[in-house]
Short mmCIF file of C-alpha atoms in Angstrom, two decimals:
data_model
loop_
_atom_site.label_atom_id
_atom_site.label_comp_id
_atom_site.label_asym_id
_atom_site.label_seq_id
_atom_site.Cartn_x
_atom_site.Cartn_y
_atom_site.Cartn_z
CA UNK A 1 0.00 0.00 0.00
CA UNK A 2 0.80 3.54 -0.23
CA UNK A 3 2.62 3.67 -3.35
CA UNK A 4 2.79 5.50 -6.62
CA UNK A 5 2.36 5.09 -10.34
CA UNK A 6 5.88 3.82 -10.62
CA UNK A 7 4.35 0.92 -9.09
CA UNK A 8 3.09 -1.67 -12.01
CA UNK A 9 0.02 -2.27 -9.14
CA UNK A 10 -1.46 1.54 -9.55
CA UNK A 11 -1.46 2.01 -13.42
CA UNK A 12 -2.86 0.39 -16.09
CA UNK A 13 -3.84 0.45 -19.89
CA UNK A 14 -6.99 1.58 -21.06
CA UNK A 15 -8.30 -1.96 -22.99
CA UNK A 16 -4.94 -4.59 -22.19
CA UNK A 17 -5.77 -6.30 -19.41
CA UNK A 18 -4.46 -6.11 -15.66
CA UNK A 19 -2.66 -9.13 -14.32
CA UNK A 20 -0.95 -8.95 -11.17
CA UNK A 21 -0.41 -11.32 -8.59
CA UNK A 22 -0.37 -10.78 -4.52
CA UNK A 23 2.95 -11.57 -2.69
CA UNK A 24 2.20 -13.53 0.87
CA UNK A 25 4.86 -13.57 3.76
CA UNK A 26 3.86 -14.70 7.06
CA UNK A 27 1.33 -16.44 8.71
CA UNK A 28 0.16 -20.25 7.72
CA UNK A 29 0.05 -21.43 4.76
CA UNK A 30 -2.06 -21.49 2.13
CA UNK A 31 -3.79 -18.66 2.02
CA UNK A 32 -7.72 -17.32 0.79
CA UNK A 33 -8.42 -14.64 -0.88
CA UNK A 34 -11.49 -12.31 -1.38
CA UNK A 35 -11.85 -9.09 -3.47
CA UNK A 36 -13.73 -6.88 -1.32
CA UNK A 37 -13.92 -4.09 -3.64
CA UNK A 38 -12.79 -3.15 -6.96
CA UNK A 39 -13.63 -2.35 -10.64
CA UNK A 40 -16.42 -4.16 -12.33
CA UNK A 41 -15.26 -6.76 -13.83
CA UNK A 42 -12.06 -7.95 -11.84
CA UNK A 43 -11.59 -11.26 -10.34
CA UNK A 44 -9.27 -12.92 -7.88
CA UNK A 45 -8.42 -16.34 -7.93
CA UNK A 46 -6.85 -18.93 -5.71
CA UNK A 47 -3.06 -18.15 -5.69
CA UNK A 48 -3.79 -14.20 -5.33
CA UNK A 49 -4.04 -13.77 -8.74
CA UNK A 50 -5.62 -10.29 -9.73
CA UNK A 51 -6.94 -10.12 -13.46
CA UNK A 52 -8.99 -7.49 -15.08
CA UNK A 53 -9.62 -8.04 -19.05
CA UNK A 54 -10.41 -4.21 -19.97
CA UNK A 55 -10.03 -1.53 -17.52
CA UNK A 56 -11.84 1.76 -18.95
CA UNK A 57 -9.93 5.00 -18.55
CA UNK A 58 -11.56 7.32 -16.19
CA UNK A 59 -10.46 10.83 -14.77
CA UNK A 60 -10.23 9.19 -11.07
CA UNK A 61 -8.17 5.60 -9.85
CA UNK A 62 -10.40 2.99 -9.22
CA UNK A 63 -9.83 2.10 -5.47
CA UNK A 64 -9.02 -1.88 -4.98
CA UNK A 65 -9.19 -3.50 -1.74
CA UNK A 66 -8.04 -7.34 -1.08
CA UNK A 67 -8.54 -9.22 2.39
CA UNK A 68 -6.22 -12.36 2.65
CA UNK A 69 -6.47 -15.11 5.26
CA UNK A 70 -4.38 -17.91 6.49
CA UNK A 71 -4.70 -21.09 7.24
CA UNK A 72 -4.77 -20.44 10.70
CA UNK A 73 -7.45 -17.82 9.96
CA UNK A 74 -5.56 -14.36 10.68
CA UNK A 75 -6.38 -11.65 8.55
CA UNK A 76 -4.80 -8.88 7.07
CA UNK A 77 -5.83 -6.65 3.72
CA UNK A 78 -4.24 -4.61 1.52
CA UNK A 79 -5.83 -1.55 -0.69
CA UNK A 80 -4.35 0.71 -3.35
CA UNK A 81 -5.76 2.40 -6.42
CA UNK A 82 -5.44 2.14 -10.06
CA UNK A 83 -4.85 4.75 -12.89
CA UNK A 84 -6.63 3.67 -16.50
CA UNK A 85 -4.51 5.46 -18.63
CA UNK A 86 -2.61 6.43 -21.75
CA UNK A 87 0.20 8.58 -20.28
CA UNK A 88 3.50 7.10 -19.13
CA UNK A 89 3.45 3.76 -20.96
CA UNK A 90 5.43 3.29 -23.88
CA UNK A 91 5.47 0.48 -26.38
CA UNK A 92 8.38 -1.62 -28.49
CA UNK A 93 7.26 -3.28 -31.48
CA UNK A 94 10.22 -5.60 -33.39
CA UNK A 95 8.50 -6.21 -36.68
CA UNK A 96 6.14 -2.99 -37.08
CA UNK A 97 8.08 -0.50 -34.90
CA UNK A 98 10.04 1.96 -36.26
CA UNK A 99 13.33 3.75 -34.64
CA UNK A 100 13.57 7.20 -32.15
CA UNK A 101 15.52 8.69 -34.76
CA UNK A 102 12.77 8.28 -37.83
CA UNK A 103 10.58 10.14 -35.13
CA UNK A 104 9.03 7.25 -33.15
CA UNK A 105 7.83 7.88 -30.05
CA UNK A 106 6.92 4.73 -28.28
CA UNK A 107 3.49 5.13 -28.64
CA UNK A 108 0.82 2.91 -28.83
CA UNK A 109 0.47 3.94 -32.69
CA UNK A 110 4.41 4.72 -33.36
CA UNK A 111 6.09 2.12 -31.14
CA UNK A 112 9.58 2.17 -31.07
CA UNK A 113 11.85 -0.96 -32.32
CA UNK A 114 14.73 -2.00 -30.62
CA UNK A 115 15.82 -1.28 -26.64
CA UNK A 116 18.13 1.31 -28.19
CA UNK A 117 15.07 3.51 -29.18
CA UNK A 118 13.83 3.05 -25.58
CA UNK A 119 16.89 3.75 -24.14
CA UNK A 120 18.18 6.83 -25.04
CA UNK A 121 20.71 5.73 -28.02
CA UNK A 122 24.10 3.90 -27.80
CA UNK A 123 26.27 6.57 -26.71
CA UNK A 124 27.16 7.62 -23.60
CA UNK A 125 25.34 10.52 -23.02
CA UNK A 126 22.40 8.19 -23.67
CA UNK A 127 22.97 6.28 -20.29
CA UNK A 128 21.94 9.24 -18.33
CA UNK A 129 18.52 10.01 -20.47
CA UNK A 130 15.42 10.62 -18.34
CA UNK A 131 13.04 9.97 -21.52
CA UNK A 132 11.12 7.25 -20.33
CA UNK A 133 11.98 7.53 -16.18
CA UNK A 134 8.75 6.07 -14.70
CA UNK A 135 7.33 4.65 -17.50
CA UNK A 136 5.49 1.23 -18.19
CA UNK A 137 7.24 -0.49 -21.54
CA UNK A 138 5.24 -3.05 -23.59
CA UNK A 139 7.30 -5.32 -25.56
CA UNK A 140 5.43 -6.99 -28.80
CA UNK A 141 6.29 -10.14 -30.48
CA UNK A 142 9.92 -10.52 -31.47
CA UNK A 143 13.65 -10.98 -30.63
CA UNK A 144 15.53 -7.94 -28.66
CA UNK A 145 19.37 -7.60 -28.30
CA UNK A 146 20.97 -5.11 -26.09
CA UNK A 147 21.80 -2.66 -28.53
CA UNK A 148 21.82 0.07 -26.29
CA UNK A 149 24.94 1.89 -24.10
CA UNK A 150 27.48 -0.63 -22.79
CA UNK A 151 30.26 -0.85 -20.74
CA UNK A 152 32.17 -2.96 -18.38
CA UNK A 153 34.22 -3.91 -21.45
CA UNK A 154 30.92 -4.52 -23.56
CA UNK A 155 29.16 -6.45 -20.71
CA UNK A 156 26.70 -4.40 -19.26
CA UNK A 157 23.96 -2.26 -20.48
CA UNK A 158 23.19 0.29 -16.78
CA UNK A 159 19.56 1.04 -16.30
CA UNK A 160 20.25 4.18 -13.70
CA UNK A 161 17.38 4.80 -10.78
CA UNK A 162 15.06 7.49 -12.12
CA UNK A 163 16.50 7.58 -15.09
CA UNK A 164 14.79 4.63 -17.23
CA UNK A 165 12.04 2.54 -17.48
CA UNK A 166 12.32 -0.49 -15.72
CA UNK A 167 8.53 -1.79 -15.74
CA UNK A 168 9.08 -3.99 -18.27
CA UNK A 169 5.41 -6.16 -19.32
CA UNK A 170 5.27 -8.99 -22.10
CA UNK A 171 2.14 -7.07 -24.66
CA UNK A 172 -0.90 -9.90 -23.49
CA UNK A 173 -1.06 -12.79 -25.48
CA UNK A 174 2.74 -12.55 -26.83
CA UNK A 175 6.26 -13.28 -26.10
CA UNK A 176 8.89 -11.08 -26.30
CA UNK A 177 12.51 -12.48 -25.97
CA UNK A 178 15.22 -9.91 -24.55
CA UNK A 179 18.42 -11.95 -26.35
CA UNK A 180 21.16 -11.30 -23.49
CA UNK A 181 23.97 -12.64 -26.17
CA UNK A 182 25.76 -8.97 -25.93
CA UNK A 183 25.52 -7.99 -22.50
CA UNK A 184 23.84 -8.17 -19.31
CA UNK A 185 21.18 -6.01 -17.82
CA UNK A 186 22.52 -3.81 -14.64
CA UNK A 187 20.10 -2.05 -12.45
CA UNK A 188 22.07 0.02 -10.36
CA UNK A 189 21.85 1.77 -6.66
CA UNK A 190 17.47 2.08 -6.14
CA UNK A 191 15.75 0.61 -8.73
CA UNK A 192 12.88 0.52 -6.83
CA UNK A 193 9.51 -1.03 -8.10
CA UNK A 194 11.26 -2.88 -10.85
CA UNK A 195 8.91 -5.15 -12.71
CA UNK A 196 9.42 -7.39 -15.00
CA UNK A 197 6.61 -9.85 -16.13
CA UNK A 198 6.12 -12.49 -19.04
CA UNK A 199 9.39 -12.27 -20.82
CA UNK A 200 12.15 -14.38 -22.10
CA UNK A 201 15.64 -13.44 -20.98
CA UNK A 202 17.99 -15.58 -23.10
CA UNK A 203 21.61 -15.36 -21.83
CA UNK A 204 22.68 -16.89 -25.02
CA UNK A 205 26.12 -17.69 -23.06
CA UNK A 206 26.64 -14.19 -22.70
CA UNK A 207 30.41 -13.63 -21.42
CA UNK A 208 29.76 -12.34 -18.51
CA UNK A 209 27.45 -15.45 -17.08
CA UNK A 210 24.47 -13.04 -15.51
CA UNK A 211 21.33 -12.19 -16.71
CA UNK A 212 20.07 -9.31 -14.51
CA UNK A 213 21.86 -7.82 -11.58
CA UNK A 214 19.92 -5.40 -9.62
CA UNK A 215 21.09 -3.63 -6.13
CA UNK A 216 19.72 -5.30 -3.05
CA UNK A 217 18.99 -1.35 -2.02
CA UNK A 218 16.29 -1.72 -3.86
CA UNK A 219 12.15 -2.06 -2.53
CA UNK A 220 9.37 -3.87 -4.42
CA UNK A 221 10.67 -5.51 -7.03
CA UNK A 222 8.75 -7.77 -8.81
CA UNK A 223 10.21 -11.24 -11.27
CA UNK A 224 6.84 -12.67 -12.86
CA UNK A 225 6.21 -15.31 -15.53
CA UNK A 226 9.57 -14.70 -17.03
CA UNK A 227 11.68 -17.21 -18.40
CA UNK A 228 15.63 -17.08 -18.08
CA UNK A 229 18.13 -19.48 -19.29
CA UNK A 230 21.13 -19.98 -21.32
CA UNK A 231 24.02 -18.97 -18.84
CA UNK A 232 26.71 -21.10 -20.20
CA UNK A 233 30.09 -19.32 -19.23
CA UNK A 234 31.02 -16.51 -16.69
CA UNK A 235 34.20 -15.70 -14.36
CA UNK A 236 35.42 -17.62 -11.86
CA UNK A 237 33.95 -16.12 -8.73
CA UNK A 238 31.83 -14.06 -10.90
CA UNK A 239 28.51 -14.32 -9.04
CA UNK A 240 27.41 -15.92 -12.39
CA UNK A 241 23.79 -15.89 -12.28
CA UNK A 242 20.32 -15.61 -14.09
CA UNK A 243 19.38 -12.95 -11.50
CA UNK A 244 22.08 -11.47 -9.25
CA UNK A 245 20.78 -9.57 -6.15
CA UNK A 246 23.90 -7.68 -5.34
CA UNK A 247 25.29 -6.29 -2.28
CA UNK A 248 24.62 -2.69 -1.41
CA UNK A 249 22.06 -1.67 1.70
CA UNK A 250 19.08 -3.69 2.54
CA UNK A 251 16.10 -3.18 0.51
CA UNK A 252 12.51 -5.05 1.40
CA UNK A 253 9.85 -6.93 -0.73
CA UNK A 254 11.06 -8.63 -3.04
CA UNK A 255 9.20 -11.00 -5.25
CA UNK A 256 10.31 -14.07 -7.88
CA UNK A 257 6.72 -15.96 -8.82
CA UNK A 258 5.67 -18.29 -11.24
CA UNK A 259 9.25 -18.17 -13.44
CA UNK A 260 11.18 -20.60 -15.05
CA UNK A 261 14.98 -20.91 -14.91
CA UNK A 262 16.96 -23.55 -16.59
CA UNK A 263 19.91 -24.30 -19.13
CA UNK A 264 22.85 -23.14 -16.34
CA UNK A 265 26.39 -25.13 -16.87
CA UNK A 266 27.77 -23.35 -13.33
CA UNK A 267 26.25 -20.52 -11.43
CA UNK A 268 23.07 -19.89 -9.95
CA UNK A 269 19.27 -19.08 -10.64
CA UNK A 270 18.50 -16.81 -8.26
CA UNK A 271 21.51 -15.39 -5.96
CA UNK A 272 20.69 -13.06 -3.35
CA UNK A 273 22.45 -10.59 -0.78
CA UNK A 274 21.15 -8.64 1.64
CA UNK A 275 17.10 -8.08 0.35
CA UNK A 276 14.88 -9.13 2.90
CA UNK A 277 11.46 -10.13 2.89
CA UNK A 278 12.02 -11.74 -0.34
CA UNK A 279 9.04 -14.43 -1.78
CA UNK A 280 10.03 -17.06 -4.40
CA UNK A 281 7.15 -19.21 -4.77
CA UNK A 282 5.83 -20.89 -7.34
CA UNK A 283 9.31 -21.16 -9.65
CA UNK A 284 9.83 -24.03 -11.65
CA UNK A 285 14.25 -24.64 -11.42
CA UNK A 286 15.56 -27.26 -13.39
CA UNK A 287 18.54 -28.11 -15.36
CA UNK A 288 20.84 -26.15 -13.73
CA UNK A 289 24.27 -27.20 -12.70
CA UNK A 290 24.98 -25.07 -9.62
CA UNK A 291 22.44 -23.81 -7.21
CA UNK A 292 19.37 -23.06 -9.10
CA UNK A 293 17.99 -21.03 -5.33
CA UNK A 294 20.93 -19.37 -3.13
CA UNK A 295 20.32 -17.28 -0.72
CA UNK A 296 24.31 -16.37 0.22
CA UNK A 297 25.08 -13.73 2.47
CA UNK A 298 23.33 -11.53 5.01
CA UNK A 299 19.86 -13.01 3.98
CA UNK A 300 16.94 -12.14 6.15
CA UNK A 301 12.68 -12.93 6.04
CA UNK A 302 13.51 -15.19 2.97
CA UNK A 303 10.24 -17.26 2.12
CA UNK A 304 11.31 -20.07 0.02
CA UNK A 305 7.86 -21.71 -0.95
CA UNK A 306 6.35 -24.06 -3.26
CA UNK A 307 8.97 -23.70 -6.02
CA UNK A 308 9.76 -27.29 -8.18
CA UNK A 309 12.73 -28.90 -8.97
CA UNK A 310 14.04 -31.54 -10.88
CA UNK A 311 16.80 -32.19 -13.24
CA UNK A 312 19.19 -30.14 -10.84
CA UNK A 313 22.67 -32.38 -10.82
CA UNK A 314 24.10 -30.45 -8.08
CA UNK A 315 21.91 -28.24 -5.61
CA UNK A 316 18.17 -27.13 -5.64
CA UNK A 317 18.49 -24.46 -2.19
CA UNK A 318 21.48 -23.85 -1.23
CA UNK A 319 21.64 -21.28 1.64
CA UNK A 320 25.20 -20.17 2.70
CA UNK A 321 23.70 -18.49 6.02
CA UNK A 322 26.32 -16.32 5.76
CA UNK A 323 26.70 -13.28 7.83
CA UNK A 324 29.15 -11.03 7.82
CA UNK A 325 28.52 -9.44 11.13
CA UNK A 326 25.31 -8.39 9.15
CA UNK A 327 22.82 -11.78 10.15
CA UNK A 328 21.18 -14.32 8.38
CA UNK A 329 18.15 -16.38 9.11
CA UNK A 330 14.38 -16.08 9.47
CA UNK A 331 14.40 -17.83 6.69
CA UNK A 332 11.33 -20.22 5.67
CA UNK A 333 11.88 -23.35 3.35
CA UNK A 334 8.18 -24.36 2.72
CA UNK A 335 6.27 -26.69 0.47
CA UNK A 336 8.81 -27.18 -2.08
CA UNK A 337 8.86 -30.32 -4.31
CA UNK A 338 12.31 -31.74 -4.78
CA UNK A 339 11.97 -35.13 -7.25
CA UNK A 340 15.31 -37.37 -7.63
CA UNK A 341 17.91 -36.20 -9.45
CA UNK A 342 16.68 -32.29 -8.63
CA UNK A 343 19.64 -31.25 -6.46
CA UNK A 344 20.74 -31.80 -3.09
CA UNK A 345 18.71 -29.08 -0.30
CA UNK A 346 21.98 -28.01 1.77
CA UNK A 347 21.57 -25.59 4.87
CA UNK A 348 24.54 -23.32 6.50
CA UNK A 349 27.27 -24.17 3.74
CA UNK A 350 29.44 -21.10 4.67
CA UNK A 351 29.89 -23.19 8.43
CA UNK A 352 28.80 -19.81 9.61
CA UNK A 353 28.82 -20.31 13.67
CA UNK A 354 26.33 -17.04 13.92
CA UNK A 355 22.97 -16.20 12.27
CA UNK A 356 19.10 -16.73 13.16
CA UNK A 357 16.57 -19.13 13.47
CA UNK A 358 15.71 -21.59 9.72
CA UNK A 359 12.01 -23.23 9.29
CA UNK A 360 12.32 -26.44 6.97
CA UNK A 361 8.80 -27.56 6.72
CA UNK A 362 5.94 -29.31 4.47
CA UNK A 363 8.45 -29.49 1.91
CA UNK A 364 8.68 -33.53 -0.29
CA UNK A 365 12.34 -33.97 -0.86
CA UNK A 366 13.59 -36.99 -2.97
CA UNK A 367 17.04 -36.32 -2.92
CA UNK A 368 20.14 -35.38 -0.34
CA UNK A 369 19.00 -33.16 2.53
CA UNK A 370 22.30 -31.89 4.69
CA UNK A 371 22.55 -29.73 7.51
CA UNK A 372 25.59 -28.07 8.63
CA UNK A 373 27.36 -26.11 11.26
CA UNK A 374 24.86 -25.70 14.27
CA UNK A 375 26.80 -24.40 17.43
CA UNK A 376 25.08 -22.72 20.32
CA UNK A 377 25.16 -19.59 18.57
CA UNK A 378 23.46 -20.02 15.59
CA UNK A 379 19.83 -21.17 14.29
CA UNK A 380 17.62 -22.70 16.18
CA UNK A 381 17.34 -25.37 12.55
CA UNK A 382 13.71 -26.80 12.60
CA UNK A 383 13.24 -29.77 10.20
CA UNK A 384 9.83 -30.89 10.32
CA UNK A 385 6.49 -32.45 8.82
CA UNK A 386 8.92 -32.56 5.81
CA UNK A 387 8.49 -36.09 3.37
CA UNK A 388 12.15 -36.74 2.86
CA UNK A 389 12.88 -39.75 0.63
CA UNK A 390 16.75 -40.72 0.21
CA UNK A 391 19.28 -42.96 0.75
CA UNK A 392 20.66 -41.52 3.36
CA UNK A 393 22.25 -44.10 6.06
CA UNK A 394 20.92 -41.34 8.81
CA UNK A 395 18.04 -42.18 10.53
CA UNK A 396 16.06 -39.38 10.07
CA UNK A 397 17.48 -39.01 6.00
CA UNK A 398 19.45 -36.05 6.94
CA UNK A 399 23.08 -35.88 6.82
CA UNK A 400 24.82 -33.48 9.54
CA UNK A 401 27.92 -31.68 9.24
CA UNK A 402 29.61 -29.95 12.14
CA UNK A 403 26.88 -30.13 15.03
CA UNK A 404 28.33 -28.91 18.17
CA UNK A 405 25.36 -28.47 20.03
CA UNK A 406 22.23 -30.69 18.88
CA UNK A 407 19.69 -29.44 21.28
CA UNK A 408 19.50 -26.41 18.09
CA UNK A 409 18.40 -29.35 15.60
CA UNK A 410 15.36 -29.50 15.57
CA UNK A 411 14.07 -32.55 13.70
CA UNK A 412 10.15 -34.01 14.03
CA UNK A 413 7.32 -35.71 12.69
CA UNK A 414 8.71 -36.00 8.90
CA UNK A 415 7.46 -39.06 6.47
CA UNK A 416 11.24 -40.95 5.93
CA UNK A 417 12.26 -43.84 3.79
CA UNK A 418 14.05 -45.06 1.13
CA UNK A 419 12.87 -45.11 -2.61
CA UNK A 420 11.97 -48.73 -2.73
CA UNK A 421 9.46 -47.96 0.30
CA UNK A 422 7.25 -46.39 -2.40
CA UNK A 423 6.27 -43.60 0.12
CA UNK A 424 5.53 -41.50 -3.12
CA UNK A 425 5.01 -41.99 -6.91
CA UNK A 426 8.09 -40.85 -9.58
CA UNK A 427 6.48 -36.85 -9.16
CA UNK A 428 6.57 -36.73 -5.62
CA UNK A 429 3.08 -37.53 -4.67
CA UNK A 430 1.92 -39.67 -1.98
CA UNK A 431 1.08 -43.70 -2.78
CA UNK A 432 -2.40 -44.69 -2.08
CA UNK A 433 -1.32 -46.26 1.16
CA UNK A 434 -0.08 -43.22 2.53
CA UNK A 435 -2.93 -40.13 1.00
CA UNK A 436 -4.16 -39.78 4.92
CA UNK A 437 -0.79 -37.78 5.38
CA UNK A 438 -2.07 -35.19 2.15
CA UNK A 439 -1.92 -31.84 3.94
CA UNK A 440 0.24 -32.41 7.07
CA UNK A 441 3.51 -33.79 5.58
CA UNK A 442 4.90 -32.47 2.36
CA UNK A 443 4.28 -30.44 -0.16
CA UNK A 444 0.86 -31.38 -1.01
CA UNK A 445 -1.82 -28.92 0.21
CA UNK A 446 -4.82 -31.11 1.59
CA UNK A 447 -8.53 -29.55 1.41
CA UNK A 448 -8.97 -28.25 4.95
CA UNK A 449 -12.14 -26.31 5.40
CA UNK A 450 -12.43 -23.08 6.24
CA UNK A 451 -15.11 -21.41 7.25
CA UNK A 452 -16.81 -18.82 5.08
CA UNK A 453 -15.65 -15.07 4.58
CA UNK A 454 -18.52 -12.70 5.53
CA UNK A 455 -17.74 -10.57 2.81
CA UNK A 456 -19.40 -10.65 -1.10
CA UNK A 457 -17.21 -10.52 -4.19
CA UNK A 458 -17.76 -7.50 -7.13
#
């Protein structure tokens, strides 16, 4: 709440439709949702999703209020306003667009054609161009290289705060691809309500191994429906990654839902410093020879949740619990699927002997779970109501490293065996002979009731 039109949340098109999606930290999960007020025509579904097919422009914002409840049933709602409007959105248009200099102007009905156009130009005064500061970019069908400004030795287009767009929406119905091949995407110092949604960042084995970096300074940023692959080189100790969150001052509320990440030979999917209250839920990680989720250093409020992967030779989380005199932990690891084969889960693999309390819970892990380094001045590490399939010669299926004091391990109530106890199916789900555990072990959200919401939908 209280934000601007910067904000993708308060602004919209007059006629494309509105598609956002709530971000949930806190409480019990899964959460209900109710609209209880908003623009005819706008709907809510079951994962917070917020659609309206065609908003109508009108002189005033159309106020918007949501009420979400937990599965414990606390409540909390959010409200905020949205602009139907014209003004501050530009669009890019490969195959019918025409360039800045032949007088486009990123309209609707002269879009421009390349990210050049929208940038500025490709010289250096161009990095520093307020043209389209706070604006909402629409990219149409078609392939777009980073043709704009670089530096760093040709690595790195910079996308200054205040300076540039960086509300960046697939056009509905279409999929842009932002071809990486030339240079990565650097969003420096605040880039505050970054959004990108429904794109396809192809790294195309771009030198420099990252995709986007953007400062952890910055405060709601938003990764939707994007895909990003392709990182197939980068420098040793590079940070390679498909999304970098790099170390400056703490920023909050942070979001990574519904994307897919895959095709890494060594680096990360997400790799994060210092953000807090940071969501990624819903991600689908696989392929990727590294650590496809990493929170590294000074990592606080991290909600890991519901996120699947498979196909992950090395890692799927890896959390380094690092913390640099900073502090690391309340951190959530939550209904995550984890099939054979989809990367090892690995807690505390800095050995850091300091840092907060971890929640491992309701997640179905069929591959190596390992906990490491708990001393009497670190965690408490709760493992629980977790379905943790492995080989593991450890009673409870997880393998400990460096436990000094084991009254700060945690472990209960998890669903353990081997493979050939056929526990679960090949996808993770509970056998027929074990379905009375569906919604209090693993990742599988059973059907609890819940009482109804004395409130009426528009």
């Amino acid at each position: 709440a209280n934000l601007d039109i910067k904000n993708r949340f308060y602004k919209a098109y007059p006629g494309l439709v509105y598609d956002v999606r709530l971000a949930v930290i806190g409480g019990a999960f899964p959460y209900s949702f109710i609209l209880e007020s908003g623009p005819t025509g706008m709907s809510i579904d079951s994962k917070g999703k917020i659609l309206w097919e065609n908003p109508i422009e009108a002189a005033e914002s159309y106020p918007v209020t949501v009420r979400v409840r937990d599965a414990e049933f606390s409540e909390t709602s959010v409200s905020w306003t949205i602009l139907v409007t014209s003004q501050g959105f530009r669009f890019i248009d490969a195959k019918n667009g025409t360039s800045l200099s032949q007088g486009a102007d990123g309209s609707f009905l002269k879009p421009w054609k390349s990210l050049k156009d929208m940038y500025g130009g490709d010289d250096y005064d161009s990095k520093f161009s307020v043209t389209t500061a706070g604006d909402f970019i629409y990219w149409r069908e078609g392939t777009y290289s980073m043709d704009a400004t670089k530096e760093n030795d040709n690595t790195r287009v910079a996308f200054l705060p205040n300076r540039k767009a960086l509300v960046w929406l697939a056009y509905p119905g279409e999929s842009p691809v932002i071809d990486l091949k030339e240079s990565y995407i650097a969003i420096y110092s605040i880039g505050d309500n970054t959004y990108f949604d429904g794109l396809d960042f192809n790294l195309n084995g771009n030198v420099r191994g990252m995709g986007v970096q953007i400062s952890s300074s910055s405060n709601n940023v938003t990764f939707r429906n994007n895909k990003f692959h392709g990182l197939t080189t980068g420098y040793i100790g590079g940070n390679n990654s498909l999304i970098f969150v790099s170390k400056n001052k703490e920023g909050r509320f942070w979001s990574f839902q519904d994307n897919e990440m895959y095709d890494v030979n060594n680096g990360y999917g997400v790799l994060g410093y210092r953000a807090s209250k940071v969501l990624i839920e819903n991600n689908a990680l696989h392929e990727i020879y590294g650590h496809p989720v990493g929170p590294k250093m000074a990592t606080n409020m991290w909600f890991i949740r519901a996120n699947h992967f498979y196909k992950n030779s090395a890692s799927s989380i890896n959390v380094q619990y690092y913390s640099a005199g900073i502090g690391s932990g309340d951190i959530e690891i939550s209904y995550n699927l984890i099939l054979s084969g989809g990367g090892k889960m690995r807690v505390n693999t800095n050995q850091d002997s300091t840092g907060g309390a971890m929640y491992m819970f309701r997640n179905t892990i069929l591959d190596v779970v390992q906990q490491n380094k708990v001393t009497t001045t670190n965690g408490q590490f709760y493992w629980y109501d977790n379905i943790i399939i492995n080989e593991s010669t450890q009673m409870d299926k997880i393998d400990k490293v460096n436990i000094e004091d084991a009254s700060r391990l945690l472990i209960r109530d998890n669903l353990i065996g081997n493979a050939a106890d056929n526990i679960v199916d090949s996808l993770g789900y509970l056998q027929s002979d074990y379905t009375s555990f569906i919604g209090q072990k693993g990742h599988q959200v059973g059907k609890r009731p819940m009482p109804p919401m004395d409130l009426t939908v528009n």
